[in-house]
Tab-separated table of N, CA and C in Angstrom:
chain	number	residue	atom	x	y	z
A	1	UNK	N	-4.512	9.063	-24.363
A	1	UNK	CA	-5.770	8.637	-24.934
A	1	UNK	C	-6.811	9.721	-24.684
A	2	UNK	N	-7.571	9.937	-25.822
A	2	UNK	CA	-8.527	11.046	-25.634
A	2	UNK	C	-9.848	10.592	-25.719
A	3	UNK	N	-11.160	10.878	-24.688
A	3	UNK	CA	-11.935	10.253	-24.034
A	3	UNK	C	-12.973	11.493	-24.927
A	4	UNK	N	-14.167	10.798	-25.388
A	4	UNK	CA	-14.572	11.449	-26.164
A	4	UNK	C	-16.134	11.342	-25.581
A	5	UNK	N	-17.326	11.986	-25.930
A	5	UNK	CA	-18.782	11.978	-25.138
A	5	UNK	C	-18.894	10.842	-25.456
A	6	UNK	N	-20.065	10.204	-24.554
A	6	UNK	CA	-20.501	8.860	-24.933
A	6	UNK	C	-21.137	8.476	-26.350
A	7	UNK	N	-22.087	9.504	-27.016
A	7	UNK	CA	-22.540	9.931	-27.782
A	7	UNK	C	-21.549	9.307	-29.108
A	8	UNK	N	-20.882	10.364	-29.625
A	8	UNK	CA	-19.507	10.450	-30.594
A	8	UNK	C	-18.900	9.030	-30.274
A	9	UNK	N	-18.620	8.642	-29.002
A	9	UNK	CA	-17.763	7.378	-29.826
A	9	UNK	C	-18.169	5.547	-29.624
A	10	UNK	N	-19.803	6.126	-29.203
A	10	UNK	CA	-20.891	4.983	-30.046
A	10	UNK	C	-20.578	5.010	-31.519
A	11	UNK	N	-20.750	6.120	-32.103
A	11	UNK	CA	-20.788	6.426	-33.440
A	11	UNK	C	-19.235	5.890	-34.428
A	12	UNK	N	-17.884	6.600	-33.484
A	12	UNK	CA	-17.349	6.231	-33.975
A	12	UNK	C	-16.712	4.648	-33.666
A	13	UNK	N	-17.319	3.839	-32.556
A	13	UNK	CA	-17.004	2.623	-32.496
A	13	UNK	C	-17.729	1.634	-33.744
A	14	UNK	N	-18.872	2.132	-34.080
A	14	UNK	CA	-19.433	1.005	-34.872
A	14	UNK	C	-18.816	1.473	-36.033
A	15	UNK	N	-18.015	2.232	-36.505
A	15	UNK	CA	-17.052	2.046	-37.811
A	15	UNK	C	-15.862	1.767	-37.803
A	16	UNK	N	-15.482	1.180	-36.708
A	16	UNK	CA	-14.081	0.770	-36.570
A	16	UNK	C	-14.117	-0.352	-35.674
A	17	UNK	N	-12.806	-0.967	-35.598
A	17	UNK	CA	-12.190	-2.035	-34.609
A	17	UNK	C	-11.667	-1.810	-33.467
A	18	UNK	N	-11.833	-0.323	-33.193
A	18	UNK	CA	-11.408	0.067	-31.917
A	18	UNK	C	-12.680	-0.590	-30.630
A	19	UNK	N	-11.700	-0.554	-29.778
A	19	UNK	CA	-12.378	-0.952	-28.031
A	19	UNK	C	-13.320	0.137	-27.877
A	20	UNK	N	-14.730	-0.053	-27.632
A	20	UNK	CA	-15.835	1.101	-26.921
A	20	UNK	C	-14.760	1.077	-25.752
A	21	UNK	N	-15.071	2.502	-24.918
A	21	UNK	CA	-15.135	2.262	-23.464
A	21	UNK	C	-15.826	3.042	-22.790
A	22	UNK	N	-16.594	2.991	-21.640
A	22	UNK	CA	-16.938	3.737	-21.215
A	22	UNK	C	-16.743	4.074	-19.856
A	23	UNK	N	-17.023	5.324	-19.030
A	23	UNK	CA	-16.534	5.606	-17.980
A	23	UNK	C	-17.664	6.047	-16.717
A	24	UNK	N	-17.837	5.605	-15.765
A	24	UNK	CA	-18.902	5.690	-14.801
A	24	UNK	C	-18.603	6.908	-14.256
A	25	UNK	N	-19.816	7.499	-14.227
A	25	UNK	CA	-20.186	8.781	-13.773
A	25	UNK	C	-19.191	8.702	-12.165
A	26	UNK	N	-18.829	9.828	-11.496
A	26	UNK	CA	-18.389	9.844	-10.498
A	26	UNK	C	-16.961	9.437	-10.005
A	27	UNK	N	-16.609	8.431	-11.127
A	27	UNK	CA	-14.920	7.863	-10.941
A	27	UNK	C	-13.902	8.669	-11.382
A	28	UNK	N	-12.957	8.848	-10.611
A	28	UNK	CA	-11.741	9.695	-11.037
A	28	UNK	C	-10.999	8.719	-11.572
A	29	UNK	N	-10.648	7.702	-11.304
A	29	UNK	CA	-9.542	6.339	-11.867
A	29	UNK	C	-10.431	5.059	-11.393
A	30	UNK	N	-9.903	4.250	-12.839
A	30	UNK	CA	-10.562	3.039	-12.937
A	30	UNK	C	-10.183	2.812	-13.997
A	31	UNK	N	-9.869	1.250	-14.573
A	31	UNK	CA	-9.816	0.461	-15.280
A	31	UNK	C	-11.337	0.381	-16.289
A	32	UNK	N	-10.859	1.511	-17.469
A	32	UNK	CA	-12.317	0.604	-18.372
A	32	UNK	C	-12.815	-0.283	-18.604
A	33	UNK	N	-13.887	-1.059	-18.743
A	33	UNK	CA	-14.856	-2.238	-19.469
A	33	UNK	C	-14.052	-1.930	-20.946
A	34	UNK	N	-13.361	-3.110	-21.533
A	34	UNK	CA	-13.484	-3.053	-22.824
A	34	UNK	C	-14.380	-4.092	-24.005
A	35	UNK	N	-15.407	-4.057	-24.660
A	35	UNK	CA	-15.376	-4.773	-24.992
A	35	UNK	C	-15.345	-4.585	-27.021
A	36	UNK	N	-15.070	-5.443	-27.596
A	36	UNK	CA	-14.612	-5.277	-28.848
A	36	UNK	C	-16.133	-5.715	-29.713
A	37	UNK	N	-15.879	-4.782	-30.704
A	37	UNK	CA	-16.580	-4.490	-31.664
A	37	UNK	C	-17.134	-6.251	-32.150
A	38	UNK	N	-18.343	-6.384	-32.048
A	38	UNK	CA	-18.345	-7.918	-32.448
A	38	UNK	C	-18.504	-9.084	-32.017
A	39	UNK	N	-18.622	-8.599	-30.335
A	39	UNK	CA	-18.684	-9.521	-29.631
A	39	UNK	C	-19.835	-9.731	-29.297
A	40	UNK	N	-20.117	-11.200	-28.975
A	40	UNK	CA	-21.339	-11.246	-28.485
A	40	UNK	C	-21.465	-12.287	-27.026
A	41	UNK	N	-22.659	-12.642	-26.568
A	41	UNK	CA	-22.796	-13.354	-25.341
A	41	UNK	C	-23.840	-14.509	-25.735
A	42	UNK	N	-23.681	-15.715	-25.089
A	42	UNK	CA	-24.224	-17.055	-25.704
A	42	UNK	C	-25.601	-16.591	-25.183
A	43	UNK	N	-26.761	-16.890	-26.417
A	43	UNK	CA	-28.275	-16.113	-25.482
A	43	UNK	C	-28.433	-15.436	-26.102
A	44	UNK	N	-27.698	-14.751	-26.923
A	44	UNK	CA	-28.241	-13.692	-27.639
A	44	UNK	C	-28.531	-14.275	-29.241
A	45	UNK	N	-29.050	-14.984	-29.444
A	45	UNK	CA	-29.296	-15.739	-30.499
A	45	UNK	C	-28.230	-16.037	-31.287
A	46	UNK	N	-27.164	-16.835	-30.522
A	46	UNK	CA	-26.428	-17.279	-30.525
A	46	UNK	C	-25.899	-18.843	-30.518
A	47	UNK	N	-25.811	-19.789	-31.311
A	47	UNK	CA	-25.423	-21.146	-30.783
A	47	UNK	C	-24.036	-21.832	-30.271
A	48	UNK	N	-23.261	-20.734	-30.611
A	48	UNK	CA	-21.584	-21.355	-30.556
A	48	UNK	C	-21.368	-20.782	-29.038
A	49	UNK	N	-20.647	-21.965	-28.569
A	49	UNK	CA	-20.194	-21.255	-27.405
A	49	UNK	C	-18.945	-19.948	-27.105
A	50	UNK	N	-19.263	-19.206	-26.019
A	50	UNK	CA	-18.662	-18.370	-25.824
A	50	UNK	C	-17.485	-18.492	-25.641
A	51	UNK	N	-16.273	-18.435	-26.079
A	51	UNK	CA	-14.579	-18.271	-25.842
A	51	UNK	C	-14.060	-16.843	-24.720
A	52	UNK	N	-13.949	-16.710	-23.606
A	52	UNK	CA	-14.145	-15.256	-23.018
A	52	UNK	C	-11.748	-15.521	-23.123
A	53	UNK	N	-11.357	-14.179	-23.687
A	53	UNK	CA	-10.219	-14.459	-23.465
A	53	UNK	C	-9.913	-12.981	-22.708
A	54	UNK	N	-8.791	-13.457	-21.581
A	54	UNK	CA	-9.214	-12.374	-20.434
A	54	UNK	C	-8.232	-11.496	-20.460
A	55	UNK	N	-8.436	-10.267	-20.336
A	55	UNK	CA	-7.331	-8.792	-20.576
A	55	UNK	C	-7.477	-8.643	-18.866
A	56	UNK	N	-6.043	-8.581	-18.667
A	56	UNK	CA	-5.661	-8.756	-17.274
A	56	UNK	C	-4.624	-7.737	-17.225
A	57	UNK	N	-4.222	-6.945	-18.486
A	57	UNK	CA	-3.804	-5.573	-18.674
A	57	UNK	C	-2.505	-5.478	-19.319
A	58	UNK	N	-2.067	-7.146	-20.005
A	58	UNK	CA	-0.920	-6.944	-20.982
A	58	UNK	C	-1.440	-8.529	-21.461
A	59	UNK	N	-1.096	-8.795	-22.285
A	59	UNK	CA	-0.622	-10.348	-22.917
A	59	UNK	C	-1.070	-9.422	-24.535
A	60	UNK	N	-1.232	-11.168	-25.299
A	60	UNK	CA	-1.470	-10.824	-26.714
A	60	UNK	C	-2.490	-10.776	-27.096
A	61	UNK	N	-3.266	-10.500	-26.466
A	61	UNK	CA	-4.962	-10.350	-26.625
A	61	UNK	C	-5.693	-10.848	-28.141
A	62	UNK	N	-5.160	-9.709	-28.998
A	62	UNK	CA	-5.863	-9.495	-30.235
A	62	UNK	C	-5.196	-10.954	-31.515
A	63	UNK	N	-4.153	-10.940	-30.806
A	63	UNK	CA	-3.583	-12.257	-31.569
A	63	UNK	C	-4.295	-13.899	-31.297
A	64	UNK	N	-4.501	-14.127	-29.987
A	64	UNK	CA	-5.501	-15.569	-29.712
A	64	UNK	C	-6.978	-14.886	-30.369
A	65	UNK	N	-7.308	-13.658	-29.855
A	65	UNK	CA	-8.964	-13.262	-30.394
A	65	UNK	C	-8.562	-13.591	-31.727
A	66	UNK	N	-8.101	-13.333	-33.001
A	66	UNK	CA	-8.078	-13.470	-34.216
A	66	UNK	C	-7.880	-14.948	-34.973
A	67	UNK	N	-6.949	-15.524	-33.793
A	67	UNK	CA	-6.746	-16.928	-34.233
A	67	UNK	C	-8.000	-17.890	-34.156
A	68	UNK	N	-8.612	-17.257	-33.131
A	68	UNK	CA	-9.781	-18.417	-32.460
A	68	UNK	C	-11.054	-18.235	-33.246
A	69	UNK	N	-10.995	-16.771	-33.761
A	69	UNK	CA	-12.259	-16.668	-35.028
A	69	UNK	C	-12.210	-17.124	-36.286
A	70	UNK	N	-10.602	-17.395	-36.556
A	70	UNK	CA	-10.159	-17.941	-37.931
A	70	UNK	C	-10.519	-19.248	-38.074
A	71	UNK	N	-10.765	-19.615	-36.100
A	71	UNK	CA	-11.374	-21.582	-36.390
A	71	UNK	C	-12.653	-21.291	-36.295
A	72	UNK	N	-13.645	-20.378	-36.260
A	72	UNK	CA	-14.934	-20.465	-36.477
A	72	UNK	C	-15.759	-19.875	-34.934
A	73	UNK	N	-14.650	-19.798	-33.960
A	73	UNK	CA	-15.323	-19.608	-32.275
A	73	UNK	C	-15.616	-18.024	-32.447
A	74	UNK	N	-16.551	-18.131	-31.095
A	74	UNK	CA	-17.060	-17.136	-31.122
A	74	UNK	C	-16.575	-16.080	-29.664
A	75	UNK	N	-15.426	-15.227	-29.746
A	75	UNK	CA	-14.584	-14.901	-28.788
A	75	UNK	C	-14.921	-13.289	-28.475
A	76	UNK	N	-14.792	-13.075	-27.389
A	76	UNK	CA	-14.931	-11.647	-26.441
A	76	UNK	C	-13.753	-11.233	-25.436
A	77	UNK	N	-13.160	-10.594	-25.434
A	77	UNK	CA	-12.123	-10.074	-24.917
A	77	UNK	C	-12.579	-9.560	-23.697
A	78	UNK	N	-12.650	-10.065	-22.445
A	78	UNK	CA	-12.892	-9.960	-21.034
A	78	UNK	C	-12.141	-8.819	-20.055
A	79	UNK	N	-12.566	-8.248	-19.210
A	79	UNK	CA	-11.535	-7.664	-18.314
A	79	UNK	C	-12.868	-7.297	-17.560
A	80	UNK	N	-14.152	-7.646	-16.881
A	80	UNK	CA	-15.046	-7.831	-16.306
A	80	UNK	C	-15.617	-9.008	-15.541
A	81	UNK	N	-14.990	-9.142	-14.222
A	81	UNK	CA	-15.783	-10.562	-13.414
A	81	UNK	C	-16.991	-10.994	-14.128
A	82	UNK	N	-18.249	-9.836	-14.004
A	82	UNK	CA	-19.805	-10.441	-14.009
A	82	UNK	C	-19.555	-11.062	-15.811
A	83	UNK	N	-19.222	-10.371	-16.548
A	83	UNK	CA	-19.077	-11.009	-18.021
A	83	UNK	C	-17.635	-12.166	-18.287
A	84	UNK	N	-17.202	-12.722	-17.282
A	84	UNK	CA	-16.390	-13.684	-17.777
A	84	UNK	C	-17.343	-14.682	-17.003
A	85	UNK	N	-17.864	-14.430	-16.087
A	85	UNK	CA	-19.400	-15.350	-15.441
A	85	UNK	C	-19.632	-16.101	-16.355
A	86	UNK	N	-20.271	-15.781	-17.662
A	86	UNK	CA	-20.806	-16.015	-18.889
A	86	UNK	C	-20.266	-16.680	-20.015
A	87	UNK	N	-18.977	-16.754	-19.600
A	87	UNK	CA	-18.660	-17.841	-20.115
A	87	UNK	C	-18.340	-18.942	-20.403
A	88	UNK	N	-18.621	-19.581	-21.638
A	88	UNK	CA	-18.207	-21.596	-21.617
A	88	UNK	C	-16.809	-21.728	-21.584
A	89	UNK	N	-16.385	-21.161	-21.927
A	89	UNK	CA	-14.770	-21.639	-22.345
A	89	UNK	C	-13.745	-19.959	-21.857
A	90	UNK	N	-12.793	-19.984	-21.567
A	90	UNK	CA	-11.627	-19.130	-21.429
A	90	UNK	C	-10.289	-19.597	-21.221
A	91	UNK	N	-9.818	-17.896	-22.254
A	91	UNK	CA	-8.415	-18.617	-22.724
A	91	UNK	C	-7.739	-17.094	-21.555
A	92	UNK	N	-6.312	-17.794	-21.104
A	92	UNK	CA	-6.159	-16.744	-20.087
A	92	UNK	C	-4.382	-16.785	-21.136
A	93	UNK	N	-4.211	-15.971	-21.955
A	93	UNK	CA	-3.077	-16.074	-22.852
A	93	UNK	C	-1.978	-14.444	-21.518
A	94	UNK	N	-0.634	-15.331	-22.228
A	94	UNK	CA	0.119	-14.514	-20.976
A	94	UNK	C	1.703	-14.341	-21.989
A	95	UNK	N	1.782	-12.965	-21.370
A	95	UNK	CA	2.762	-12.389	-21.789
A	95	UNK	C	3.356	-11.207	-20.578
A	96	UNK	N	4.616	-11.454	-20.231
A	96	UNK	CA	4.654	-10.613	-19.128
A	96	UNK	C	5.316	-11.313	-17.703
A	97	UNK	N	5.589	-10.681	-16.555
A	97	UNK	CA	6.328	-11.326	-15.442
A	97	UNK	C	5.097	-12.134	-14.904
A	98	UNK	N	5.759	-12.578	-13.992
A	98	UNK	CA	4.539	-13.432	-12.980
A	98	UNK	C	3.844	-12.421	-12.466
A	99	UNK	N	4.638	-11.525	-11.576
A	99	UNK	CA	4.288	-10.858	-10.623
A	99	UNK	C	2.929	-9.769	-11.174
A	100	UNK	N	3.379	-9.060	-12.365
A	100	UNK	CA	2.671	-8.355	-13.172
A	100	UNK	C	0.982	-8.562	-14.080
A	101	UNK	N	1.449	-10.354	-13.905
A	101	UNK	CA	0.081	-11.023	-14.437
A	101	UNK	C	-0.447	-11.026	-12.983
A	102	UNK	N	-0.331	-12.010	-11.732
A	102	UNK	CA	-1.409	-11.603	-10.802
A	102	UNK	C	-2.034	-10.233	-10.370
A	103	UNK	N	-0.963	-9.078	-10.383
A	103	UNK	CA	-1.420	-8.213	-9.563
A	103	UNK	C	-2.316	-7.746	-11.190
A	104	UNK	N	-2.148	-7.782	-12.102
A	104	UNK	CA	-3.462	-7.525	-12.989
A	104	UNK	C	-4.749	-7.920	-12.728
A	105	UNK	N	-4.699	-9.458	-12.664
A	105	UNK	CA	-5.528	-10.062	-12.021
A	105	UNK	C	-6.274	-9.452	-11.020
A	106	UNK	N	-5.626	-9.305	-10.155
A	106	UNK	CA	-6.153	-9.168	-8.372
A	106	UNK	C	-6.408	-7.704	-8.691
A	107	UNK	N	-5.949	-6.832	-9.785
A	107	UNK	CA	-6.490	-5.383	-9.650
A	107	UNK	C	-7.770	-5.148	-10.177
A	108	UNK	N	-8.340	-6.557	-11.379
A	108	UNK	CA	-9.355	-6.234	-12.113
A	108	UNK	C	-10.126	-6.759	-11.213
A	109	UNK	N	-10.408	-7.709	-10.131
A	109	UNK	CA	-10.866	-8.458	-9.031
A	109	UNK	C	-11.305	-9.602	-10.129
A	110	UNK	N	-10.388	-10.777	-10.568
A	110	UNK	CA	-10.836	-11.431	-11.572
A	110	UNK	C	-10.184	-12.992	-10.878
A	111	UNK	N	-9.686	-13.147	-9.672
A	111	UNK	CA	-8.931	-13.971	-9.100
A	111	UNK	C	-10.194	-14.938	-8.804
A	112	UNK	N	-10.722	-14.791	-7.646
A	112	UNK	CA	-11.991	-15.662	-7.327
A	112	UNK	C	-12.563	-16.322	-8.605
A	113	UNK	N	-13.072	-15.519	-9.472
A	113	UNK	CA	-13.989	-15.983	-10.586
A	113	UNK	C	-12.835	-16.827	-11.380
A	114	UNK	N	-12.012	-16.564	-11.387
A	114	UNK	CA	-11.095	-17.470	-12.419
A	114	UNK	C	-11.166	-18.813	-11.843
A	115	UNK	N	-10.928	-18.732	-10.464
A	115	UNK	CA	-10.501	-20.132	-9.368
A	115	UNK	C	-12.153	-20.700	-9.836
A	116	UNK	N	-12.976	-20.267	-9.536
A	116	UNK	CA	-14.695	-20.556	-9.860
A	116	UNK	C	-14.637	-21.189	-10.951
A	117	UNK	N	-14.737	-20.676	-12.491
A	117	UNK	CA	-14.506	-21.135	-13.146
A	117	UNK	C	-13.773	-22.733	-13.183
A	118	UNK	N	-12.662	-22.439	-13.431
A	118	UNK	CA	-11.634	-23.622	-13.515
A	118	UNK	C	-12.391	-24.996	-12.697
A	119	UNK	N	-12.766	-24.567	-11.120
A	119	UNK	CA	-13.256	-25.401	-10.011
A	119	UNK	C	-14.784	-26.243	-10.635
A	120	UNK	N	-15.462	-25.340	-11.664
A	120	UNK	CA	-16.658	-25.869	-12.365
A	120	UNK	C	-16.342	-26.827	-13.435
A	121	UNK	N	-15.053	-26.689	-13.541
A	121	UNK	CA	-14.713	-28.063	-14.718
A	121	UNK	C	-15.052	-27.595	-16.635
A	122	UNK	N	-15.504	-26.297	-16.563
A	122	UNK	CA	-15.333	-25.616	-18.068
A	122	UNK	C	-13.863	-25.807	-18.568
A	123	UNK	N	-13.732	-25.536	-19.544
A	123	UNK	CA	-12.856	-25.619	-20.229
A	123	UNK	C	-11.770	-24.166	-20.026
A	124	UNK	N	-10.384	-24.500	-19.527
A	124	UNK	CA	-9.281	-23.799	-19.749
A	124	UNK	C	-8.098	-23.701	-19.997
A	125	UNK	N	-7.740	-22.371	-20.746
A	125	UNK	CA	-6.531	-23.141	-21.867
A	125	UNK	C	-6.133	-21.722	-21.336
A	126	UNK	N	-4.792	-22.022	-20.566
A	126	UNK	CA	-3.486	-20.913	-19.986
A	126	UNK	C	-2.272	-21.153	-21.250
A	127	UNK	N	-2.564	-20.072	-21.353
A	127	UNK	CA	-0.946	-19.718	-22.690
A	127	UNK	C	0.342	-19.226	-22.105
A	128	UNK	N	1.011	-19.825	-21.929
A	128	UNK	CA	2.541	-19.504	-21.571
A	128	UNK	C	2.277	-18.803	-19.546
A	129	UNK	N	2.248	-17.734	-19.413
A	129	UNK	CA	2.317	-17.009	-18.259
A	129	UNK	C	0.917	-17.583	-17.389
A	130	UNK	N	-0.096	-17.595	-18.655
A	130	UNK	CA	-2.046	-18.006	-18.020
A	130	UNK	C	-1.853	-19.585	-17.564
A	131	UNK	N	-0.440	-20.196	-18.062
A	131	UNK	CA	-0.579	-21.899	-17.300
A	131	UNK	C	0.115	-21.402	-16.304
A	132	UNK	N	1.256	-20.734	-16.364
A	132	UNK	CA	1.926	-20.966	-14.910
A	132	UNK	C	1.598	-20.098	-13.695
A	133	UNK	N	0.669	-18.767	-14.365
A	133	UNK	CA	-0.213	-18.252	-12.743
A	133	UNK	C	-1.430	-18.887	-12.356
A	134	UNK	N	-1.756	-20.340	-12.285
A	134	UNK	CA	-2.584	-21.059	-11.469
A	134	UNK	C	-1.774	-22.098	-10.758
A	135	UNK	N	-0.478	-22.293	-10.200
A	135	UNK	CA	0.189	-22.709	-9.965
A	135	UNK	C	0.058	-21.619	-8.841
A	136	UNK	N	0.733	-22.779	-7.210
A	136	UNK	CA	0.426	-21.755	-5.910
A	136	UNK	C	1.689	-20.962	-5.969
A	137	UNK	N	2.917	-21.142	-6.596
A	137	UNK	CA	3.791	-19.733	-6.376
A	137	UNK	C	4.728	-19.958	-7.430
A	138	UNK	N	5.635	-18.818	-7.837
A	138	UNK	CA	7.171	-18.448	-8.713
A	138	UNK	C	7.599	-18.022	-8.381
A	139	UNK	N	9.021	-18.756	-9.119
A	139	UNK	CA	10.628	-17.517	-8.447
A	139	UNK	C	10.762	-16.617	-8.997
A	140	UNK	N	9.668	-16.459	-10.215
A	140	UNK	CA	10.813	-15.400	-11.465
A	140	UNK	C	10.397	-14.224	-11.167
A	141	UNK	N	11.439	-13.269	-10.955
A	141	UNK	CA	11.684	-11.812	-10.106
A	141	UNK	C	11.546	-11.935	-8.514
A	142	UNK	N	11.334	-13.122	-7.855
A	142	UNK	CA	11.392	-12.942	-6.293
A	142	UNK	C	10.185	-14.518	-5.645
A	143	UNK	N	9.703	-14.259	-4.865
A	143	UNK	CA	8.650	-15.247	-4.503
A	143	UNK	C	7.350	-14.647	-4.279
A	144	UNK	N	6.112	-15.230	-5.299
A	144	UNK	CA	4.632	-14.639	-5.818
A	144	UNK	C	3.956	-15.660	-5.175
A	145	UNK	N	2.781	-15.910	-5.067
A	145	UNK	CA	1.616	-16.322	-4.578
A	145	UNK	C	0.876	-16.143	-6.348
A	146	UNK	N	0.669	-17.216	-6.868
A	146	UNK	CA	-0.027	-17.694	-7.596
A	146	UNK	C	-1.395	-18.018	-7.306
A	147	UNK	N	-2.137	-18.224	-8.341
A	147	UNK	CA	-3.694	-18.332	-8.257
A	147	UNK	C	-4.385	-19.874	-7.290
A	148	UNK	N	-2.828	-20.557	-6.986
A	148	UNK	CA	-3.293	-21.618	-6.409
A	148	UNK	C	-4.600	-22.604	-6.490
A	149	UNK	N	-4.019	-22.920	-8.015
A	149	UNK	CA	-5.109	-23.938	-8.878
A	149	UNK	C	-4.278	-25.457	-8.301
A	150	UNK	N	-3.450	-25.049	-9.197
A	150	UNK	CA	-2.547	-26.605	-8.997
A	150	UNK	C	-1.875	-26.228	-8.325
A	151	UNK	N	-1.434	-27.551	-7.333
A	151	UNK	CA	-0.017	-26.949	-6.412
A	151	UNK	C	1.245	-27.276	-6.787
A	152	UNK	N	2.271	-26.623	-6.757
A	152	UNK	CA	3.554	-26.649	-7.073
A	152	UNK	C	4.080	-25.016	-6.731
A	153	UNK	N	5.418	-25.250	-7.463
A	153	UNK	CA	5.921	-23.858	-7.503
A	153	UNK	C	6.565	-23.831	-9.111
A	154	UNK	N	6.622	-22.834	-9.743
A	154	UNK	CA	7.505	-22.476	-10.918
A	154	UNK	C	8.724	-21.962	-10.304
A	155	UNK	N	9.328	-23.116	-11.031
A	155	UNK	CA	10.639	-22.549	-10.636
A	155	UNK	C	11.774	-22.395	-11.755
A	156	UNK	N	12.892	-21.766	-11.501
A	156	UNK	CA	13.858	-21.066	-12.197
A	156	UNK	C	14.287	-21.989	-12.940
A	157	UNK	N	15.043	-22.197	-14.447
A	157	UNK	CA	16.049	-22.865	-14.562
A	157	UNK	C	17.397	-22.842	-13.646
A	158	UNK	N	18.018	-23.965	-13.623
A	158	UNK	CA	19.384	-23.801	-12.696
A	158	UNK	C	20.373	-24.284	-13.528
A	159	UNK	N	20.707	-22.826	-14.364
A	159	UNK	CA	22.058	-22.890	-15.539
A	159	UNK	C	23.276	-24.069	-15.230
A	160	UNK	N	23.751	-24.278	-13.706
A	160	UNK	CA	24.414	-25.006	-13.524
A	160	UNK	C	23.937	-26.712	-13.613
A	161	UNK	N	23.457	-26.570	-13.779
A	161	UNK	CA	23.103	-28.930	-14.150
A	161	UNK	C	23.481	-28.667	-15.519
A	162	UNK	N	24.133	-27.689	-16.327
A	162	UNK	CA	23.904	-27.870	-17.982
A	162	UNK	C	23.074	-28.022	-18.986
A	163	UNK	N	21.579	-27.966	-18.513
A	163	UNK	CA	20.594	-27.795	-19.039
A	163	UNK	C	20.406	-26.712	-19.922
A	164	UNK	N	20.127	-26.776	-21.102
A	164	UNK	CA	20.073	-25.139	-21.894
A	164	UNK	C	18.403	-24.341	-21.388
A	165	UNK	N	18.899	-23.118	-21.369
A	165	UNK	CA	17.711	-22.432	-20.517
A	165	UNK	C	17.680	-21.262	-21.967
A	166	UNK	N	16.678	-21.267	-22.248
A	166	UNK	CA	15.820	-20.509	-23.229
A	166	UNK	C	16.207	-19.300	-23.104
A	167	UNK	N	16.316	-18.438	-23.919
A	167	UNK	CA	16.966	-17.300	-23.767
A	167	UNK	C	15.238	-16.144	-24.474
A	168	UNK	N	14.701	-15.208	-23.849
A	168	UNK	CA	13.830	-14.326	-23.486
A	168	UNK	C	14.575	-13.080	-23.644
A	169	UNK	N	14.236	-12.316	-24.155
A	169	UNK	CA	14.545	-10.922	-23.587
A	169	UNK	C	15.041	-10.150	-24.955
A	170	UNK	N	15.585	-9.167	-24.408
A	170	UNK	CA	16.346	-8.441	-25.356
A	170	UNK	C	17.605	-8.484	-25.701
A	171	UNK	N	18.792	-7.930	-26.505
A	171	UNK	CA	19.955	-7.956	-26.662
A	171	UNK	C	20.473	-7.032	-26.934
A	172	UNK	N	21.594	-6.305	-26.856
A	172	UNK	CA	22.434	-5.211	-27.611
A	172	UNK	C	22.879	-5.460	-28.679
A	173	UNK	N	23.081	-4.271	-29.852
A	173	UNK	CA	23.821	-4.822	-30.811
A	173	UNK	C	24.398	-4.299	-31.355
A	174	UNK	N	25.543	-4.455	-31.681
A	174	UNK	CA	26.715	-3.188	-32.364
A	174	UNK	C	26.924	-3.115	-33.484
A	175	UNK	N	26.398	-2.103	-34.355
A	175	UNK	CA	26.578	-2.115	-35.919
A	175	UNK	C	27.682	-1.323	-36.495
């Protein structure tokens, strides 16, 4: 990725759908602020509530953002504690291991505020991986420490009771 003056890609963000980002003076590594072309914050003469859906550094991001504007909401793609603060509603959509969604989490420092959230009784909607990391732990790849919303554990299918277990992943194929 090529990082361009701040200048130039103001310019070239407001003609496209690409992510601004910008980079704080003094940092050698860090996780950019992204936020998408379009977004806005409730307050800003605004009446619909805010949808914050949170980039935790993989899921399907742009696919719930697109769906949720097609019903009329008004959605911002998060990966900032102080700006998911701000919001009424968040969707925490998940794609990816367990292990890989918390430590996203815990790298953007987005753990506390999520537990905050949720604990205030707003509205939250976990998609596939975003329901089962508020759960206090999982087996899948080893034993995780979950966001410890609800208590339980996710646990494995156990192929042996005969239960059919969903098949994920990839396959080989010989042509």
């Amino acid at each position: 990725c090529t990082m361009y003056s701040r200048r130039y890609s103001r310019r070239l963000a407001s003609r496209s759908t690409r992510p601004r980002r910008s980079i704080p003076e003094g940092k050698k590594y860090h996780l950019p602020k992204v936020y998408y072309r379009g977004s806005r914050v409730k307050g800003q003469g605004q009446n619909k509530d805010m949808i914050a859906v949170i980039d935790y550094g993989m899921g399907n991001l742009r696919s719930v953002q697109k769906a949720l504007e097609h019903l009329g909401a008004d959605v911002e793609i998060i990966s900032d504690a102080e700006r998911l603060r701000l919001a009424d509603k968040v969707v925490l959509p998940g794609v990816g291991a367990f292990k890989d969604t918390i430590d996203g989490i815990d790298f953007r420092g987005l753990r506390k505020v999520i537990k905050e959230f949720i604990s205030s009784g707003k509205p939250y909607l976990g998609i596939c991986m975003g329901y089962q990391a508020i759960f206090d732990k999982s087996e899948e790849g080893g034993f995780y420490e979950g966001l410890g919303i609800l208590p339980g554990n996710v646990k494995r299918f156990d192929p042996s009771t005969g239960v059919k277990v969903p098949h994920m992943g990839w396959n080989s194929l010989r042509i």
